[in-house]
Amino acid sequence: MNSYHPQSLLNELQYYITPPHDCSYLEKKSARMFFLDPVHRINVVTLSELSRLGFRRSGDFVYRPECHLCRQCLSCRVPVDEFKMNSTQKKAWKRNQDLQVKIRPASEASMLHYKLYERYICERHADGDMFPPSYDQFEKFLIQSCTDSFFLELWKDDRLISVSTCDQLDDGISAVYTFFDPDEAKRSLGVFAILKQFELVREQAQHYVYLGYWVPHSNNMNYKSQYSPFE
């Protein structure tokens, strides 16, 4: 019987590297991205292997920072069986027990999801590079995917108030992006959404939630250090 190792498939894939551009995380820094040719339709096993090598997905693009003389973008994942909530996370968990969780394929996204995304970007990230939002941007970023993705939704009665886009991996899930109702800021929905992802991984008898890049010198990314221990 011939043995198979996923690394052999990774070596057969085509990769590219971008020219230097302004870093999204750190001021006065340049960045380059090493990315997989988007013509490849990859499966869960391949995406999982790439995730373990520090790659992330945005729309159809699977990428990893490859920056000269800078190693600030550190791919991190949380082993859910070892995770213990701190006091802030316990409060967020308790505060949101009235919410209902629903799971649906990202391919079933509707205008309901887009309108929530639009409000979130306009009211929370109007100074960012995703403003102004558009449906085309939403579709390319969160609906189009090189693999199977799903929405973890939070509902208050009949009102959608939070959506987390996630990718299924063979050892857990990868958290791609979360957006929520800006009027519900007191609920700490971003925190609660991550805690529900931990719960989902435990229910699946898997091990990790991949949180993306922890950037120690970036205030926007430093929240990930609150989910400890993380690798």
Short mmCIF file of C-alpha atoms in Angstrom, two decimals:
data_model
loop_
_atom_site.label_atom_id
_atom_site.label_comp_id
_atom_site.label_asym_id
_atom_site.label_seq_id
_atom_site.Cartn_x
_atom_site.Cartn_y
_atom_site.Cartn_z
CA MET A 1 0.00 0.00 0.00
CA ASN A 2 1.33 3.45 -0.90
CA SER A 3 1.55 5.84 2.03
CA TYR A 4 0.28 9.40 1.55
CA HIS A 5 1.39 12.51 3.39
CA PRO A 6 -0.45 15.85 2.97
CA GLN A 7 2.89 17.67 2.70
CA SER A 8 3.42 16.08 -0.72
CA LEU A 9 0.25 17.78 -1.97
CA LEU A 10 1.29 21.14 -0.51
CA ASN A 11 4.54 20.95 -2.44
CA GLU A 12 2.61 20.46 -5.67
CA LEU A 13 0.53 23.64 -5.23
CA GLN A 14 1.48 26.89 -6.96
CA TYR A 15 2.37 29.89 -4.78
CA TYR A 16 3.06 33.57 -5.47
CA ILE A 17 4.45 36.50 -3.49
CA THR A 18 3.17 40.07 -3.68
CA PRO A 19 5.28 43.23 -4.04
CA PRO A 20 5.81 45.23 -0.82
CA HIS A 21 2.79 47.28 0.32
CA ASP A 22 1.71 49.21 3.43
CA CYS A 23 1.20 46.94 6.44
CA SER A 24 -2.41 46.67 7.65
CA TYR A 25 -1.35 46.20 11.27
CA LEU A 26 1.70 48.37 11.96
CA GLU A 27 2.30 51.97 10.93
CA LYS A 28 5.33 52.82 8.82
CA LYS A 29 5.89 49.14 8.03
CA SER A 30 5.75 47.41 4.68
CA ALA A 31 4.42 43.92 4.11
CA ARG A 32 4.48 41.13 1.53
CA MET A 33 2.10 38.21 1.21
CA PHE A 34 2.92 34.66 0.17
CA PHE A 35 -0.30 33.23 -1.28
CA LEU A 36 -1.70 30.13 -2.91
CA ASP A 37 -2.77 30.40 -6.53
CA PRO A 38 -6.56 31.00 -6.16
CA VAL A 39 -7.36 28.68 -9.07
CA HIS A 40 -6.82 25.78 -6.66
CA ARG A 41 -10.04 24.51 -5.06
CA ILE A 42 -8.69 22.99 -1.85
CA ASN A 43 -10.35 20.58 0.55
CA VAL A 44 -10.54 20.50 4.34
CA VAL A 45 -7.36 18.43 4.67
CA THR A 46 -5.28 20.82 2.56
CA LEU A 47 -6.65 23.95 4.28
CA SER A 48 -5.94 22.31 7.65
CA GLU A 49 -2.35 21.59 6.70
CA LEU A 50 -1.89 25.13 5.41
CA SER A 51 -3.42 26.53 8.63
CA ARG A 52 -0.90 24.58 10.68
CA LEU A 53 1.82 26.23 8.58
CA GLY A 54 0.52 29.69 9.46
CA PHE A 55 -1.70 30.41 6.43
CA ARG A 56 -5.05 32.23 6.61
CA ARG A 57 -8.00 32.54 4.23
CA SER A 58 -9.67 35.71 2.98
CA GLY A 59 -12.27 35.01 0.31
CA ASP A 60 -10.63 32.80 -2.32
CA PHE A 61 -7.14 33.77 -1.17
CA VAL A 62 -5.07 31.64 1.21
CA TYR A 63 -2.06 33.64 2.34
CA ARG A 64 0.75 34.06 4.86
CA PRO A 65 2.77 37.21 5.62
CA GLU A 66 6.33 37.00 4.31
CA CYS A 67 7.89 40.28 5.41
CA HIS A 68 11.56 41.12 5.24
CA LEU A 69 13.09 41.66 8.72
CA CYS A 70 9.69 41.49 10.47
CA ARG A 71 8.05 38.54 12.20
CA GLN A 72 5.28 40.35 14.09
CA CYS A 73 2.38 38.40 12.52
CA LEU A 74 2.26 35.26 14.63
CA SER A 75 -0.33 32.66 13.69
CA CYS A 76 -2.11 31.52 16.86
CA ARG A 77 -4.56 28.83 17.86
CA VAL A 78 -6.24 28.00 21.17
CA PRO A 79 -6.36 24.39 22.48
CA VAL A 80 -9.96 24.47 23.66
CA ASP A 81 -9.63 21.71 26.28
CA GLU A 82 -6.98 23.75 28.08
CA PHE A 83 -8.76 27.10 27.83
CA LYS A 84 -10.21 28.67 30.98
CA MET A 85 -12.35 31.79 30.87
CA ASN A 86 -11.09 34.88 32.67
CA SER A 87 -13.46 37.15 34.61
CA THR A 88 -14.31 39.33 31.60
CA GLN A 89 -15.10 36.30 29.44
CA LYS A 90 -17.23 34.75 32.20
CA LYS A 91 -19.31 37.94 32.33
CA ALA A 92 -19.76 37.91 28.55
CA TRP A 93 -20.80 34.25 28.68
CA LYS A 94 -23.36 34.87 31.41
CA ARG A 95 -24.67 38.08 29.79
CA ASN A 96 -25.57 36.31 26.54
CA GLN A 97 -27.31 33.14 27.67
CA ASP A 98 -30.56 34.49 26.22
CA LEU A 99 -29.19 34.20 22.69
CA GLN A 100 -29.84 31.35 20.26
CA VAL A 101 -27.08 29.88 18.08
CA LYS A 102 -27.70 28.81 14.50
CA ILE A 103 -25.24 27.30 12.01
CA ARG A 104 -25.68 27.69 8.24
CA PRO A 105 -23.44 27.38 5.16
CA ALA A 106 -21.90 30.69 4.12
CA SER A 107 -23.29 30.00 0.64
CA GLU A 108 -26.77 30.71 2.08
CA ALA A 109 -25.89 34.31 2.92
CA SER A 110 -28.71 36.79 2.30
CA MET A 111 -29.34 40.54 2.40
CA LEU A 112 -30.07 40.11 6.11
CA HIS A 113 -26.44 39.15 6.66
CA TYR A 114 -25.16 41.91 4.39
CA LYS A 115 -27.18 44.66 6.09
CA LEU A 116 -25.73 43.65 9.45
CA TYR A 117 -22.22 43.62 7.95
CA GLU A 118 -22.81 47.03 6.35
CA ARG A 119 -23.91 48.59 9.63
CA TYR A 120 -20.97 47.04 11.48
CA ILE A 121 -18.37 48.38 9.04
CA CYS A 122 -19.96 51.84 8.84
CA GLU A 123 -20.32 52.28 12.60
CA ARG A 124 -17.29 50.40 13.93
CA HIS A 125 -14.66 50.59 11.17
CA ALA A 126 -15.32 53.75 9.19
CA ASP A 127 -11.62 54.59 9.52
CA GLY A 128 -10.47 51.24 8.14
CA ASP A 129 -9.59 49.92 4.70
CA MET A 130 -12.92 48.03 4.47
CA PHE A 131 -14.91 51.28 4.43
CA PRO A 132 -17.14 51.97 2.60
CA PRO A 133 -18.71 48.50 2.50
CA SER A 134 -20.40 47.08 -0.59
CA TYR A 135 -22.19 43.84 -1.35
CA ASP A 136 -19.45 42.90 -3.81
CA GLN A 137 -16.85 43.32 -1.04
CA PHE A 138 -18.99 41.27 1.38
CA GLU A 139 -19.46 38.51 -1.19
CA LYS A 140 -15.77 38.28 -2.13
CA PHE A 141 -14.59 38.46 1.48
CA LEU A 142 -17.03 36.19 3.31
CA ILE A 143 -19.17 34.20 0.87
CA GLN A 144 -16.74 33.19 -1.86
CA SER A 145 -14.41 30.56 -0.46
CA CYS A 146 -11.91 28.03 -1.72
CA THR A 147 -13.34 25.54 0.79
CA ASP A 148 -16.54 24.87 2.78
CA SER A 149 -17.31 27.71 5.18
CA PHE A 150 -20.18 28.36 7.57
CA PHE A 151 -21.82 31.12 9.59
CA LEU A 152 -22.17 30.82 13.36
CA GLU A 153 -25.12 33.12 13.98
CA LEU A 154 -26.38 34.63 17.24
CA TRP A 155 -30.07 35.51 17.42
CA LYS A 156 -32.03 37.53 19.97
CA ASP A 157 -35.58 36.20 19.52
CA ASP A 158 -36.20 36.77 15.78
CA ARG A 159 -33.37 39.29 15.28
CA LEU A 160 -29.93 38.40 13.91
CA ILE A 161 -27.33 40.28 15.97
CA SER A 162 -23.99 38.55 15.25
CA VAL A 163 -22.35 36.45 12.52
CA SER A 164 -19.01 34.65 12.69
CA THR A 165 -17.63 33.27 9.43
CA CYS A 166 -15.69 30.06 10.11
CA ASP A 167 -13.85 27.40 8.12
CA GLN A 168 -14.08 23.76 9.14
CA LEU A 169 -10.67 22.12 9.65
CA ASP A 170 -9.74 18.53 10.46
CA ASP A 171 -8.61 19.49 13.97
CA GLY A 172 -11.05 22.31 14.74
CA ILE A 173 -12.24 25.52 13.10
CA SER A 174 -10.63 28.66 11.77
CA ALA A 175 -12.26 31.96 12.80
CA VAL A 176 -12.31 34.13 9.67
CA TYR A 177 -14.34 37.22 10.64
CA THR A 178 -17.07 38.32 13.06
CA PHE A 179 -19.49 41.22 12.65
CA PHE A 180 -22.36 42.21 14.93
CA ASP A 181 -25.06 44.76 15.72
CA PRO A 182 -23.30 47.95 16.91
CA ASP A 183 -26.30 48.71 19.16
CA GLU A 184 -25.47 45.58 21.18
CA ALA A 185 -21.94 46.63 22.14
CA LYS A 186 -22.63 46.12 25.86
CA ARG A 187 -23.09 42.41 25.26
CA SER A 188 -19.40 41.90 24.24
CA LEU A 189 -20.58 39.87 21.25
CA GLY A 190 -17.09 39.54 19.80
CA VAL A 191 -15.95 37.79 22.99
CA PHE A 192 -19.06 35.65 23.22
CA ALA A 193 -18.80 34.59 19.56
CA ILE A 194 -15.28 33.24 20.14
CA LEU A 195 -16.43 31.38 23.27
CA LYS A 196 -19.24 29.76 21.26
CA GLN A 197 -16.68 28.68 18.67
CA PHE A 198 -14.70 27.00 21.47
CA GLU A 199 -17.89 25.25 22.57
CA LEU A 200 -18.62 24.08 19.01
CA VAL A 201 -15.13 22.57 18.67
CA ARG A 202 -15.58 20.69 21.95
CA GLU A 203 -18.94 19.35 20.74
CA GLN A 204 -17.21 18.12 17.57
CA ALA A 205 -14.57 16.34 19.74
CA GLN A 206 -11.86 18.41 18.03
CA HIS A 207 -9.02 20.43 19.52
CA TYR A 208 -8.37 23.96 18.23
CA VAL A 209 -9.82 27.31 17.26
CA TYR A 210 -7.44 29.16 14.94
CA LEU A 211 -7.70 32.88 15.70
CA GLY A 212 -5.48 34.21 12.93
CA TYR A 213 -2.52 36.48 13.48
CA TRP A 214 -1.56 37.80 16.87
CA VAL A 215 0.42 41.01 16.35
CA PRO A 216 1.95 41.94 19.74
CA HIS A 217 2.57 45.60 18.81
CA SER A 218 -0.88 46.13 17.24
CA ASN A 219 -3.65 47.24 19.61
CA ASN A 220 -6.29 45.90 17.22
CA MET A 221 -4.84 42.38 17.27
CA ASN A 222 -3.64 42.17 20.87
CA TYR A 223 -7.03 41.01 22.20
CA LYS A 224 -6.13 37.48 21.09
CA SER A 225 -3.65 37.18 23.94
CA GLN A 226 -6.67 37.11 26.31
CA TYR A 227 -7.57 33.61 25.11
CA SER A 228 -4.91 31.65 26.91
CA PRO A 229 -3.17 29.37 26.73
CA PHE A 230 -2.62 29.81 23.01
CA GLU A 231 -0.07 28.34 20.67
#
